[in-house]
Amino acid sequence: LALLSERGRDAVEHVLAHPLPELRATAIRALDSEDPARLARHLGQLARDPEPFVRALVARLVRDYDDELRLQTLEQLVAMYPGDDRAYLESLGIGAEGLEEQVLESALALARDRVLDTQRLLEVLWRAHPPSSVATLASVAGDAELPIEMRRRMLDALAFVPSRDAADAMFVLGASGPEDLRDHARWWSRHRAGNDWRAYDFQPTAEVEGLEGAQRVFGSGVMRGAGFVDIDVPVAGSEHLFLVVTDGGDGMSCDWAAWVAPRFVLEDGTDVSLKSLGWVAEQNGFGTTHFDRNCEGGPLRIGDDTFSEGIGTHAASRIQFKVPEKALRLVAQAGPDFGGTGRSCGTSIEFEVWLKGSVGGGTVLAQQRAAREGDLEVIATLAQHAAGGLYLISLAEEDGLSDEARAVAGQHIFRNPDPGVRALASAHFPRPGGLQALPPVGELLALVGNAGRGQQLFFTERATCATCHAFEGQGKDIGPDLTVIREKYDRAQLLDAILNPSAGIAFGYDTHVVRTVDGQIASGFVLAEGQDLLLKDTQGLRHVFPVEDIEVRKKQTLSVMPEGVALGLSPQEIADLLAFLTTPGQREPEFGEPIALFNGLDLTGWTHHLRGEDADPDEVWSVAGGSLRCEGKPAGYIRTEADYTNYELTLEWRFLPERGAGNSGVLLRMTGEDKVWPKSIESQLMSRNAGDIWNIDQFPMLVDPARTEGRRTKKLLPTNEKPFGEWNRYRIRLDKGELTIAVNGALQNSARFCEEVAGKICLQSEGAYIEFRNIALRPIVN
């Protein structure tokens, strides 16, 4: 205790050189607690301490210092790593958080200089495992000449790299790696497919439980809030149909699902509901699967809509049906049920449709033989299925189709559910009716795009972009990630890539069509080849083909990304997509004259909406001492009479000690009818949650999926609200599509591509007392 006094701080520094390592460690902790700036001056010396546990302590504490000092200290600590010391390694990992790539570079340099031997380098690599280490980890794990314990540790490290390359590498090791580790790699593949690798559709087709031999013909993508997806898939000749709901990768909490009015359409145009057939088998992760009710027996509901006909279930769910002999298509809608989206735990599910059995009637080989013989009815049926369309493409490449057969296939194949099939078909089949020609490139570039509309296009079936590409963590991670595409291409180059995707296929994304002797067919990107060919298809699923079973393998000259014209987008829609993909991040806007939204005297400029016809607003809202006071009951809000689009809003709020924890929120760009709660973006004001974002009524916006559960996007930092009785300050900026939220001067949240629409600003009455003051707005004029 004496060493911690003002006079004793110099004494602490002397103890840093004491012969007893326990006392040196005590002095380090004391300085870190009382005077970290002084400790920083000794980090270089302490990183060379002769005692490993002292150096490990330094490694843990250095995390809180600036990056330059951290890197210098960590490089020395890595150089001094004694080997086979799990506690030391874990301390290095803690100290290197956020700097793993740079620490690995230092370790590789030390190995080249022979400061680190191979064993110690691999141990550091095992703990750091940044994304750039995937190739090295996979190489060591796949080297059968190395000790199995070393290879197993590298495999375990690979499993904790949250990247698509890591998922693909694990699949390769499970399919064709050393036999003594294949089972372990496959276990990791199955385990990680339900969490960090869920976004990469990481599920080998041969390992989907209960769906062996089936083919996925529809995938909705991950749905996190209320909304619908339309389903219309061909089923002709298939024997069994599977309705599948999987969780979105963050656990199964609140993953309620609703299939609305699922039915088979028969050859004569009549419908057969799945309810009338009954299921063959079903399983789910919670509650009970019901016809016409949700998984707990309540009404089927998606958002504000209630349905009398459908199936209610809960992820993980698989429901099997027998397909009627004369069925042509399955038609339905699907969406997250309100039983999940109405709660705060966060929904994240994906709807899938799988088919098992022949395509179009008869065996696969029989159908393929009929197509080769020119059976136009079979050709028309095959063209509507992913695998069937691929077979017709391979047949066309071999000149195995007549002009009449190509014309028939062309009538259907450009509506194929697989966009990759539609893209590859462009080289072989005529398009029905032609397409509207686009204006010259110069005119397209001159069009002013709307990034908000472009964002909506990107993530919908209209443009199909998100079925292959991710953007800021949303969408499928099958093709290249487009988050930073604007840093690689200017607008003209990006437009050319959209219109002519086959002119510059990215490395690693060459497409191969593979057909086996037993009629299996797939197209995709080659992951690895040896005795087996490992292929990832355009739906993200992985396939293993023994080389001796491959009858045809052909590399395609076209990209599986549909050409701009093939997307069927208008010139303005293409301009909107360009705006979305090229919009830079935050900018410093130009402000107009400030507007006082609250005059401190009365509610001039505001109106109200409260739940209940008899609610008296004067009993909820009042003004006293320059403050606006809200009693919190009944639920509702006051809102500005005027609309505002782009602005910086500042306000202060507080809760009183005698009234306890409070709740409220600021609603932004509120549009539509008055209700509890209206379409808007909510900046949360619940005690200890200020800075959270809540999406109300599916307001179009893009948030960080890593911090999002259902409609809620959690704040970046721990709560920085002041004690009850003290005033807190919000600064909320909505600049076109960019939203930033600062609480008491600290940035707590942000969103991009928010719909740019004029709307009201609302203050919520949400069950608890709260006070507001100094509510002002600065319009953004440029």
mmCIF file with all atom_site columns, C-alpha atoms in Angstrom, residues 587-593 645-649 669 732-736 738 777-782:
data_model
loop_
_atom_site.group_PDB
_atom_site.id
_atom_site.type_symbol
_atom_site.label_atom_id
_atom_site.label_alt_id
_atom_site.label_comp_id
_atom_site.label_asym_id
_atom_site.label_entity_id
_atom_site.label_seq_id
_atom_site.pdbx_PDB_ins_code
_atom_site.Cartn_x
_atom_site.Cartn_y
_atom_site.Cartn_z
_atom_site.occupancy
_atom_site.B_iso_or_equiv
_atom_site.pdbx_formal_charge
_atom_site.auth_seq_id
_atom_site.auth_comp_id
_atom_site.auth_asym_id
_atom_site.auth_atom_id
_atom_site.pdbx_PDB_model_num
ATOM 1  C CA . ARG A 1 587 ? -18.977 12.996 -45.079 1.00 0.00 ? 587 ARG A CA 1
ATOM 2  C CA . GLU A 1 588 ? -19.108 16.341 -43.328 1.00 0.00 ? 588 GLU A CA 1
ATOM 3  C CA . PRO A 1 589 ? -22.336 17.972 -44.507 1.00 0.00 ? 589 PRO A CA 1
ATOM 4  C CA . GLU A 1 590 ? -23.283 21.631 -44.866 1.00 0.00 ? 590 GLU A CA 1
ATOM 5  C CA . PHE A 1 591 ? -25.903 22.784 -42.342 1.00 0.00 ? 591 PHE A CA 1
ATOM 6  C CA . GLY A 1 592 ? -28.644 25.374 -42.529 1.00 0.00 ? 592 GLY A CA 1
ATOM 7  C CA . GLU A 1 593 ? -29.931 27.582 -39.744 1.00 0.00 ? 593 GLU A CA 1
ATOM 8  C CA . THR A 1 645 ? -35.474 14.431 -44.174 1.00 0.00 ? 645 THR A CA 1
ATOM 9  C CA . ASN A 1 646 ? -31.773 15.208 -43.651 1.00 0.00 ? 646 ASN A CA 1
ATOM 10 C CA . TYR A 1 647 ? -30.688 16.786 -40.377 1.00 0.00 ? 647 TYR A CA 1
ATOM 11 C CA . GLU A 1 648 ? -28.712 16.659 -37.170 1.00 0.00 ? 648 GLU A CA 1
ATOM 12 C CA . LEU A 1 649 ? -31.015 16.367 -34.156 1.00 0.00 ? 649 LEU A CA 1
ATOM 13 C CA . ARG A 1 669 ? -38.376 9.554  -40.531 1.00 0.00 ? 669 ARG A CA 1
ATOM 14 C CA . ILE A 1 732 ? -28.494 12.007 -34.072 1.00 0.00 ? 732 ILE A CA 1
ATOM 15 C CA . ARG A 1 733 ? -27.477 12.680 -37.650 1.00 0.00 ? 733 ARG A CA 1
ATOM 16 C CA . LEU A 1 734 ? -29.452 11.492 -40.674 1.00 0.00 ? 734 LEU A CA 1
ATOM 17 C CA . ASP A 1 735 ? -27.547 12.475 -43.803 1.00 0.00 ? 735 ASP A CA 1
ATOM 18 C CA . LYS A 1 736 ? -29.177 10.958 -46.890 1.00 0.00 ? 736 LYS A CA 1
ATOM 19 C CA . GLU A 1 738 ? -26.259 7.596  -43.318 1.00 0.00 ? 738 GLU A CA 1
ATOM 20 C CA . LEU A 1 777 ? -32.517 20.463 -35.339 1.00 0.00 ? 777 LEU A CA 1
ATOM 21 C CA . ARG A 1 778 ? -29.941 21.604 -37.904 1.00 0.00 ? 778 ARG A CA 1
ATOM 22 C CA . PRO A 1 779 ? -31.127 20.847 -41.449 1.00 0.00 ? 779 PRO A CA 1
ATOM 23 C CA . ILE A 1 780 ? -28.525 19.430 -43.830 1.00 0.00 ? 780 ILE A CA 1
ATOM 24 C CA . VAL A 1 781 ? -28.675 21.514 -46.981 1.00 0.00 ? 781 VAL A CA 1
ATOM 25 C CA . ASN A 1 782 ? -25.795 19.974 -48.959 1.00 0.00 ? 782 ASN A CA 1
#
